[in-house]
Amino acid sequence: MKLALMGISNSGRTTIFNGLTGQDAATACYAGAETKPNVAVVKVPDHRIDQLACVFKPKKITYATVEYMDYLGLTKGDAEQNGKVIDFLKNADALVYVLRGFDDEHVAHPLGGVDPVRDFDTLETELLIFDLDLTEKRLLHMEEAARRGKPPHKDERSAVLACKETLEKGMPLRCMEFDETQKLALKHLTFISSLPVMAVINVAECDLKSERSSAWQEAIRERTGRFTLDPMTPIVLSGKSEMEIARLPREEAAEFLKDLGVDVSARERMIKESYQMLGLISFLTVGEDEVRAWTIRNGTEARTAAGKIHTDLERGFIRAEVVSYDDFIGVGSLAAARAKGLLRLEGKTYIVRDGDIIDFRFSV
Ligand SMILES: Nc1nc2c(ncn2[C@@H]2O[C@H](COP(=O)(O)OP(=O)(O)OP(=O)(O)O)[C@@H](O)[C@H]2O)c(=O)[nH]1
Ligand SMILES: [Mg+2]
Protein backbone atom coordinates (compact mmCIF):
# COMPACT_ATOMS: atom_id res chain seq x y z
CA MET A 1 0.00 0.00 0.00
CA LYS A 2 1.51 3.25 -1.15
CA LEU A 3 0.47 6.58 0.28
CA ALA A 4 1.69 9.74 -1.43
CA LEU A 5 1.86 13.05 0.40
CA MET A 6 0.46 15.83 -1.74
CA GLY A 7 0.41 19.53 -1.04
CA ILE A 8 1.24 23.05 -2.00
CA SER A 9 4.97 23.77 -1.70
CA ASN A 10 6.11 24.50 1.84
CA SER A 11 3.07 22.90 3.44
CA GLY A 12 5.40 20.73 5.51
CA ARG A 13 5.13 17.45 3.61
CA THR A 14 8.75 16.46 4.04
CA THR A 15 8.63 17.40 7.72
CA ILE A 16 5.61 15.10 8.16
CA PHE A 17 7.27 12.42 6.05
CA ASN A 18 10.20 12.50 8.48
CA GLY A 19 7.81 12.32 11.41
CA LEU A 20 6.05 9.31 9.94
CA THR A 21 9.10 7.39 8.88
CA GLY A 22 11.81 8.48 11.30
CA GLN A 23 13.93 9.53 8.33
CA ASP A 24 15.90 12.68 7.97
CA ALA A 25 15.08 13.99 4.50
CA ALA A 26 16.05 17.60 3.84
CA THR A 27 13.21 20.00 4.60
CA ALA A 28 14.76 23.24 3.45
CA CYS A 29 12.60 25.39 1.24
CA TYR A 30 12.64 23.92 -2.22
CA ALA A 31 14.70 26.06 -4.53
CA GLY A 32 13.66 24.68 -7.91
CA ALA A 33 16.47 22.15 -8.19
CA GLU A 34 15.73 18.62 -9.31
CA THR A 35 15.09 16.42 -6.27
CA LYS A 36 14.45 12.73 -5.91
CA PRO A 37 11.27 11.46 -4.26
CA ASN A 38 11.54 10.41 -0.61
CA VAL A 39 10.24 6.90 -0.10
CA ALA A 40 10.07 4.85 3.10
CA VAL A 41 8.33 1.74 4.32
CA VAL A 42 6.94 1.97 7.85
CA LYS A 43 5.52 -0.60 10.22
CA VAL A 44 1.86 -0.33 11.10
CA PRO A 45 1.75 -0.13 14.91
CA ASP A 46 -0.37 -3.01 16.19
CA HIS A 47 -0.69 -3.76 19.91
CA ARG A 48 -2.10 -7.19 19.05
CA ILE A 49 1.19 -8.21 17.48
CA ASP A 50 3.06 -6.92 20.55
CA GLN A 51 0.83 -8.96 22.86
CA LEU A 52 1.04 -12.11 20.74
CA ALA A 53 4.82 -11.80 20.61
CA CYS A 54 4.83 -11.85 24.44
CA VAL A 55 2.83 -15.09 24.37
CA PHE A 56 4.69 -16.95 21.61
CA LYS A 57 8.20 -15.48 21.97
CA PRO A 58 8.74 -16.02 18.23
CA LYS A 59 12.07 -15.85 16.40
CA LYS A 60 10.60 -13.21 14.14
CA ILE A 61 7.95 -10.49 14.51
CA THR A 62 6.48 -8.98 11.36
CA TYR A 63 4.14 -6.02 11.34
CA ALA A 64 2.03 -4.94 8.41
CA THR A 65 3.64 -2.11 6.48
CA VAL A 66 2.70 0.94 4.49
CA GLU A 67 4.89 2.89 2.14
CA TYR A 68 5.01 6.68 2.22
CA MET A 69 6.13 8.74 -0.73
CA ASP A 70 6.95 12.44 -0.79
CA TYR A 71 7.99 14.52 -3.74
CA LEU A 72 7.67 18.04 -5.10
CA GLY A 73 4.86 20.34 -4.05
CA LEU A 74 2.37 22.10 -6.25
CA THR A 75 3.18 25.68 -7.04
CA LYS A 76 1.12 28.47 -8.43
CA GLY A 77 1.28 28.49 -12.20
CA ASP A 78 4.26 26.18 -12.78
CA ALA A 79 2.46 23.75 -15.11
CA GLU A 80 5.58 21.71 -15.74
CA GLN A 81 6.27 21.06 -12.07
CA ASN A 82 2.60 20.45 -11.36
CA GLY A 83 2.49 17.91 -14.20
CA LYS A 84 5.48 16.10 -12.68
CA VAL A 85 3.72 16.04 -9.33
CA ILE A 86 0.57 14.47 -10.78
CA ASP A 87 2.56 11.87 -12.73
CA PHE A 88 4.29 10.89 -9.52
CA LEU A 89 1.02 10.68 -7.58
CA LYS A 90 -0.40 8.24 -10.12
CA ASN A 91 1.86 5.56 -8.61
CA ALA A 92 0.06 5.77 -5.29
CA ASP A 93 -2.86 3.77 -3.89
CA ALA A 94 -4.07 6.76 -1.92
CA LEU A 95 -3.28 10.42 -1.38
CA VAL A 96 -2.62 12.29 1.82
CA TYR A 97 -3.30 16.00 1.42
CA VAL A 98 -0.97 18.06 3.57
CA LEU A 99 -2.58 21.43 4.23
CA ARG A 100 -0.54 24.20 5.80
CA GLY A 101 -2.03 25.60 9.00
CA PHE A 102 1.10 27.13 10.54
CA ASP A 103 2.07 30.79 10.32
CA ASP A 104 5.72 31.53 9.74
CA GLU A 105 6.86 34.66 7.99
CA HIS A 106 10.16 32.97 7.13
CA VAL A 107 8.43 30.23 5.16
CA ALA A 108 6.83 31.56 2.00
CA HIS A 109 3.32 30.47 1.05
CA PRO A 110 2.95 30.17 -2.75
CA LEU A 111 -0.74 31.15 -2.53
CA GLY A 112 -0.26 34.14 -0.26
CA GLY A 113 -1.36 33.36 3.28
CA VAL A 114 -2.34 30.46 5.50
CA ASP A 115 -5.72 29.08 4.48
CA PRO A 116 -5.99 25.29 4.56
CA VAL A 117 -9.55 25.32 3.23
CA ARG A 118 -8.53 27.21 0.10
CA ASP A 119 -5.53 24.90 -0.25
CA PHE A 120 -7.84 21.90 0.00
CA ASP A 121 -9.94 23.33 -2.83
CA THR A 122 -6.79 24.02 -4.85
CA LEU A 123 -5.60 20.41 -4.56
CA GLU A 124 -9.03 19.04 -5.44
CA THR A 125 -9.24 21.35 -8.46
CA GLU A 126 -5.79 20.30 -9.62
CA LEU A 127 -6.89 16.65 -9.67
CA LEU A 128 -10.11 17.51 -11.49
CA ILE A 129 -8.22 19.48 -14.16
CA PHE A 130 -5.87 16.61 -14.88
CA ASP A 131 -8.67 14.07 -15.06
CA LEU A 132 -10.81 16.31 -17.23
CA ASP A 133 -7.85 16.69 -19.54
CA LEU A 134 -7.52 12.90 -19.67
CA THR A 135 -11.20 12.45 -20.57
CA GLU A 136 -10.89 15.03 -23.34
CA LYS A 137 -7.74 13.44 -24.75
CA ARG A 138 -9.36 10.05 -24.63
CA LEU A 139 -12.52 11.23 -26.43
CA LEU A 140 -10.44 12.96 -29.07
CA HIS A 141 -8.37 9.84 -29.56
CA MET A 142 -11.53 7.77 -30.01
CA GLU A 143 -12.93 10.24 -32.55
CA GLU A 144 -9.74 10.17 -34.58
CA ALA A 145 -9.64 6.39 -34.51
CA ALA A 146 -13.27 6.34 -35.67
CA ARG A 147 -12.37 8.53 -38.62
CA ARG A 148 -9.71 6.03 -39.58
CA GLY A 149 -12.41 3.36 -39.57
CA LYS A 150 -11.90 2.01 -36.05
CA PRO A 151 -15.01 2.86 -34.04
CA PRO A 152 -14.50 3.16 -30.27
CA HIS A 153 -15.73 0.57 -27.87
CA LYS A 154 -19.15 1.88 -26.93
CA ASP A 155 -18.72 1.06 -23.24
CA GLU A 156 -15.53 3.06 -23.00
CA ARG A 157 -17.00 6.07 -24.77
CA SER A 158 -20.05 6.22 -22.55
CA ALA A 159 -18.00 5.59 -19.40
CA VAL A 160 -15.55 8.36 -20.25
CA LEU A 161 -18.44 10.71 -21.01
CA ALA A 162 -19.96 9.88 -17.63
CA CYS A 163 -16.64 10.71 -15.94
CA LYS A 164 -16.43 13.98 -17.84
CA GLU A 165 -19.92 14.97 -16.73
CA THR A 166 -19.04 14.21 -13.10
CA LEU A 167 -15.80 16.17 -13.25
CA GLU A 168 -17.52 19.15 -14.84
CA LYS A 169 -19.79 19.32 -11.80
CA GLY A 170 -16.66 19.73 -9.70
CA MET A 171 -17.04 16.25 -8.26
CA PRO A 172 -13.99 13.99 -7.91
CA LEU A 173 -14.33 10.51 -9.41
CA ARG A 174 -13.77 8.91 -6.02
CA CYS A 175 -17.32 10.01 -5.17
CA MET A 176 -18.82 8.51 -8.32
CA GLU A 177 -20.41 5.05 -8.30
CA PHE A 178 -19.31 2.91 -11.23
CA ASP A 179 -21.07 -0.24 -12.40
CA GLU A 180 -19.09 -3.31 -13.44
CA THR A 181 -19.25 -2.47 -17.15
CA GLN A 182 -17.88 1.00 -16.51
CA LYS A 183 -15.13 -0.31 -14.25
CA LEU A 184 -13.99 -2.73 -16.92
CA ALA A 185 -14.13 -0.10 -19.66
CA LEU A 186 -12.03 2.35 -17.63
CA LYS A 187 -9.52 -0.15 -16.29
CA HIS A 188 -6.69 1.03 -18.54
CA LEU A 189 -7.06 4.70 -17.55
CA THR A 190 -5.52 6.21 -14.42
CA PHE A 191 -7.80 8.87 -13.03
CA ILE A 192 -6.07 10.61 -10.18
CA SER A 193 -9.27 11.94 -8.59
CA SER A 194 -10.50 8.38 -8.17
CA LEU A 195 -7.83 7.63 -5.55
CA PRO A 196 -8.95 7.65 -1.92
CA VAL A 197 -7.89 10.78 -0.06
CA MET A 198 -7.25 11.72 3.54
CA ALA A 199 -6.23 15.17 4.69
CA VAL A 200 -4.00 16.47 7.46
CA ILE A 201 -3.68 20.05 8.60
CA ASN A 202 -0.14 20.86 9.67
CA VAL A 203 -0.37 23.36 12.55
CA ALA A 204 1.81 24.89 15.23
CA GLU A 205 1.72 23.09 18.59
CA CYS A 206 -0.48 25.80 20.10
CA ASP A 207 -3.12 25.15 17.46
CA LEU A 208 -3.42 21.40 18.03
CA LYS A 209 -6.71 21.91 19.85
CA SER A 210 -7.59 25.47 18.96
CA GLU A 211 -10.87 26.88 17.68
CA ARG A 212 -9.30 27.91 14.43
CA SER A 213 -8.21 24.32 13.77
CA SER A 214 -11.71 23.00 14.54
CA ALA A 215 -13.20 25.57 12.17
CA TRP A 216 -10.87 24.42 9.40
CA GLN A 217 -11.76 20.79 10.06
CA GLU A 218 -15.46 21.59 9.98
CA ALA A 219 -15.20 23.60 6.75
CA ILE A 220 -13.39 20.78 4.95
CA ARG A 221 -15.84 18.24 6.30
CA GLU A 222 -18.67 20.35 4.95
CA ARG A 223 -17.02 20.56 1.52
CA THR A 224 -16.42 16.85 1.14
CA GLY A 225 -19.98 16.23 2.36
CA ARG A 226 -21.35 17.88 -0.77
CA PHE A 227 -20.52 14.85 -2.87
CA THR A 228 -20.55 11.94 -0.46
CA LEU A 229 -22.51 10.60 2.47
CA ASP A 230 -19.21 9.83 4.12
CA PRO A 231 -17.45 13.19 4.49
CA MET A 232 -13.88 13.32 5.73
CA THR A 233 -12.56 15.07 8.78
CA PRO A 234 -8.93 16.10 8.40
CA ILE A 235 -6.42 15.10 11.06
CA VAL A 236 -4.86 18.07 12.86
CA LEU A 237 -1.20 17.51 13.67
CA SER A 238 2.01 19.35 14.23
CA GLY A 239 4.55 18.14 11.69
CA LYS A 240 7.40 19.73 13.59
CA SER A 241 6.58 17.98 16.87
CA GLU A 242 5.99 14.68 15.08
CA MET A 243 9.44 14.95 13.57
CA GLU A 244 10.92 15.60 17.01
CA ILE A 245 8.94 12.73 18.54
CA ALA A 246 10.17 10.36 15.83
CA ARG A 247 13.73 11.10 16.94
CA LEU A 248 13.12 10.37 20.61
CA PRO A 249 13.51 7.07 22.42
CA ARG A 250 10.14 5.40 23.06
CA GLU A 251 9.62 6.43 26.69
CA GLU A 252 10.56 10.03 26.11
CA ALA A 253 8.21 10.11 23.14
CA ALA A 254 5.35 9.02 25.41
CA GLU A 255 6.22 11.82 27.84
CA PHE A 256 6.29 14.36 25.04
CA LEU A 257 2.86 13.28 23.82
CA LYS A 258 1.48 13.54 27.34
CA ASP A 259 2.78 17.10 27.56
CA LEU A 260 1.03 17.91 24.29
CA GLY A 261 -2.19 16.46 25.70
CA VAL A 262 -2.60 13.76 23.08
CA ASP A 263 -2.71 10.02 23.77
CA VAL A 264 -1.58 8.58 20.43
CA SER A 265 0.88 10.15 18.06
CA ALA A 266 -0.41 11.57 14.81
CA ARG A 267 1.73 8.97 13.10
CA GLU A 268 -0.35 6.20 14.62
CA ARG A 269 -3.62 8.01 13.84
CA MET A 270 -2.60 8.59 10.25
CA ILE A 271 -1.58 5.02 9.63
CA LYS A 272 -4.78 3.71 11.24
CA GLU A 273 -6.92 6.12 9.29
CA SER A 274 -5.27 5.28 6.00
CA TYR A 275 -5.97 1.61 6.64
CA GLN A 276 -9.62 2.42 7.18
CA MET A 277 -9.82 4.72 4.21
CA LEU A 278 -8.51 2.01 1.93
CA GLY A 279 -10.86 -0.59 3.42
CA LEU A 280 -7.95 -2.66 4.74
CA ILE A 281 -7.81 -5.01 7.72
CA SER A 282 -5.19 -7.36 9.16
CA PHE A 283 -5.36 -11.04 9.93
CA LEU A 284 -2.68 -12.59 12.12
CA THR A 285 -0.61 -15.75 12.06
CA VAL A 286 1.17 -17.03 15.17
CA GLY A 287 3.78 -19.59 16.15
CA GLU A 288 7.23 -20.07 17.59
CA ASP A 289 8.82 -19.09 14.30
CA GLU A 290 6.88 -15.96 13.57
CA VAL A 291 4.07 -13.72 14.73
CA ARG A 292 2.84 -11.73 11.81
CA ALA A 293 0.15 -9.34 10.54
CA TRP A 294 -1.10 -9.66 6.96
CA THR A 295 -2.94 -6.94 5.12
CA ILE A 296 -6.11 -7.76 3.16
CA ARG A 297 -9.15 -5.87 1.89
CA ASN A 298 -12.20 -5.97 4.11
CA GLY A 299 -14.55 -8.62 2.70
CA THR A 300 -11.81 -11.04 1.57
CA GLU A 301 -12.64 -14.75 1.66
CA ALA A 302 -10.46 -17.17 3.64
CA ARG A 303 -9.09 -18.88 0.57
CA THR A 304 -7.96 -15.62 -1.03
CA ALA A 305 -6.46 -14.53 2.29
CA ALA A 306 -4.47 -17.78 2.36
CA GLY A 307 -3.06 -16.82 -1.03
CA LYS A 308 -1.51 -13.73 0.58
CA ILE A 309 0.82 -16.06 2.46
CA HIS A 310 1.55 -18.47 -0.40
CA THR A 311 -0.17 -19.51 -3.62
CA ASP A 312 0.06 -23.15 -2.47
CA LEU A 313 -2.14 -22.33 0.49
CA GLU A 314 -4.76 -20.90 -1.82
CA ARG A 315 -4.55 -23.70 -4.36
CA GLY A 316 -4.61 -26.52 -1.87
CA PHE A 317 -6.89 -24.83 0.67
CA ILE A 318 -8.69 -27.28 2.94
CA ARG A 319 -9.91 -25.16 5.84
CA ALA A 320 -8.99 -22.31 8.15
CA GLU A 321 -8.74 -22.66 11.91
CA VAL A 322 -9.76 -19.31 13.28
CA VAL A 323 -9.86 -17.68 16.69
CA SER A 324 -10.43 -13.97 17.15
CA TYR A 325 -7.66 -12.01 18.83
CA ASP A 326 -9.92 -11.02 21.73
CA ASP A 327 -11.03 -14.61 22.37
CA PHE A 328 -7.42 -15.78 22.24
CA ILE A 329 -6.17 -13.16 24.70
CA GLY A 330 -9.09 -14.01 26.99
CA VAL A 331 -7.81 -17.59 27.41
CA GLY A 332 -4.10 -17.14 26.69
CA SER A 333 -3.24 -20.16 24.51
CA LEU A 334 -4.38 -22.01 21.41
CA ALA A 335 -4.91 -25.20 23.41
CA ALA A 336 -7.21 -23.38 25.82
CA ALA A 337 -9.04 -21.75 22.92
CA ARG A 338 -9.60 -25.17 21.39
CA ALA A 339 -10.77 -26.65 24.69
CA LYS A 340 -13.27 -23.83 25.16
CA GLY A 341 -14.61 -24.19 21.62
CA LEU A 342 -13.34 -20.75 20.60
CA LEU A 343 -11.28 -22.16 17.75
CA ARG A 344 -13.58 -22.38 14.72
CA LEU A 345 -13.18 -24.39 11.54
CA GLU A 346 -14.07 -22.21 8.57
CA GLY A 347 -14.40 -23.00 4.87
CA LYS A 348 -12.98 -21.20 1.86
CA THR A 349 -15.78 -18.64 1.58
CA TYR A 350 -15.52 -17.50 5.21
CA ILE A 351 -15.15 -13.71 5.27
CA VAL A 352 -11.99 -12.96 7.28
CA ARG A 353 -12.38 -10.37 10.06
CA ASP A 354 -9.89 -7.87 11.40
CA GLY A 355 -7.79 -9.50 14.12
CA ASP A 356 -8.59 -13.11 13.20
CA ILE A 357 -5.76 -15.43 14.19
CA ILE A 358 -5.67 -18.05 11.44
CA ASP A 359 -3.97 -21.35 10.80
CA PHE A 360 -4.58 -22.52 7.23
CA ARG A 361 -4.76 -26.24 6.50
CA PHE A 362 -3.85 -27.15 2.95
CA SER A 363 -2.62 -29.96 0.75
CA VAL A 364 -0.96 -29.73 -2.65
N1 LIG B 1 6.91 27.11 11.94
C1 LIG B 1 6.74 25.93 11.37
N2 LIG B 1 7.49 25.62 10.31
C2 LIG B 1 7.30 24.44 9.72
C3 LIG B 1 6.33 23.49 10.17
N3 LIG B 1 6.37 22.42 9.37
C4 LIG B 1 7.33 22.68 8.45
N4 LIG B 1 7.89 23.89 8.66
C5 LIG B 1 8.96 24.55 7.90
O1 LIG B 1 8.49 24.88 6.62
C6 LIG B 1 9.53 24.71 5.65
C7 LIG B 1 9.06 23.75 4.60
O2 LIG B 1 8.87 22.49 5.21
P1 LIG B 1 8.97 21.15 4.36
O3 LIG B 1 8.64 20.03 5.26
O4 LIG B 1 10.23 21.12 3.61
O5 LIG B 1 7.74 21.43 3.36
P2 LIG B 1 7.40 20.73 1.98
O6 LIG B 1 5.93 20.79 1.83
O7 LIG B 1 8.05 19.40 1.92
O8 LIG B 1 8.09 21.75 0.99
P3 LIG B 1 8.55 21.52 -0.53
O9 LIG B 1 8.92 20.09 -0.68
O10 LIG B 1 9.66 22.47 -0.67
O11 LIG B 1 7.36 21.90 -1.35
C8 LIG B 1 10.74 24.20 6.40
O12 LIG B 1 11.57 25.30 6.64
C9 LIG B 1 10.15 23.64 7.69
O13 LIG B 1 11.05 23.71 8.76
C10 LIG B 1 5.55 23.84 11.32
O14 LIG B 1 4.69 23.09 11.77
N5 LIG B 1 5.82 25.08 11.86
MG1 LIG C 1 9.46 18.61 0.56
CSV table of C-alpha atoms and ligand atoms in Angstrom, one decimal, residues 8-15 27-30 70-71 73 102-104 107 202-204 238-240, ligand 1:
chain,number,residue,atom,x,y,z
A,8,ILE,CA,1.2,23.0,-2.0
A,9,SER,CA,5.0,23.8,-1.7
A,10,ASN,CA,6.1,24.5,1.8
A,11,SER,CA,3.1,22.9,3.4
A,12,GLY,CA,5.4,20.7,5.5
A,13,ARG,CA,5.1,17.5,3.6
A,14,THR,CA,8.8,16.5,4.0
A,15,THR,CA,8.6,17.4,7.7
A,27,THR,CA,13.2,20.0,4.6
A,28,ALA,CA,14.8,23.2,3.5
A,29,CYS,CA,12.6,25.4,1.2
A,30,TYR,CA,12.6,23.9,-2.2
A,70,ASP,CA,7.0,12.4,-0.8
A,71,TYR,CA,8.0,14.5,-3.7
A,73,GLY,CA,4.9,20.3,-4.0
A,102,PHE,CA,1.1,27.1,10.5
A,103,ASP,CA,2.1,30.8,10.3
A,104,ASP,CA,5.7,31.5,9.7
A,107,VAL,CA,8.4,30.2,5.2
A,202,ASN,CA,-0.1,20.9,9.7
A,203,VAL,CA,-0.4,23.4,12.5
A,204,ALA,CA,1.8,24.9,15.2
A,238,SER,CA,2.0,19.3,14.2
A,239,GLY,CA,4.5,18.1,11.7
A,240,LYS,CA,7.4,19.7,13.6
B,1,LIG,N1,6.9,27.1,11.9
B,1,LIG,C1,6.7,25.9,11.4
B,1,LIG,N2,7.5,25.6,10.3
B,1,LIG,C2,7.3,24.4,9.7
B,1,LIG,C3,6.3,23.5,10.2
B,1,LIG,N3,6.4,22.4,9.4
B,1,LIG,C4,7.3,22.7,8.5
B,1,LIG,N4,7.9,23.9,8.7
B,1,LIG,C5,9.0,24.6,7.9
B,1,LIG,O1,8.5,24.9,6.6
B,1,LIG,C6,9.5,24.7,5.6
B,1,LIG,C7,9.1,23.7,4.6
B,1,LIG,O2,8.9,22.5,5.2
B,1,LIG,P1,9.0,21.2,4.4
B,1,LIG,O3,8.6,20.0,5.3
B,1,LIG,O4,10.2,21.1,3.6
B,1,LIG,O5,7.7,21.4,3.4
B,1,LIG,P2,7.4,20.7,2.0
B,1,LIG,O6,5.9,20.8,1.8
B,1,LIG,O7,8.0,19.4,1.9
B,1,LIG,O8,8.1,21.8,1.0
B,1,LIG,P3,8.5,21.5,-0.5
B,1,LIG,O9,8.9,20.1,-0.7
B,1,LIG,O10,9.7,22.5,-0.7
B,1,LIG,O11,7.4,21.9,-1.3
B,1,LIG,C8,10.7,24.2,6.4
B,1,LIG,O12,11.6,25.3,6.6
B,1,LIG,C9,10.2,23.6,7.7
B,1,LIG,O13,11.1,23.7,8.8
B,1,LIG,C10,5.6,23.8,11.3
B,1,LIG,O14,4.7,23.1,11.8
B,1,LIG,N5,5.8,25.1,11.9
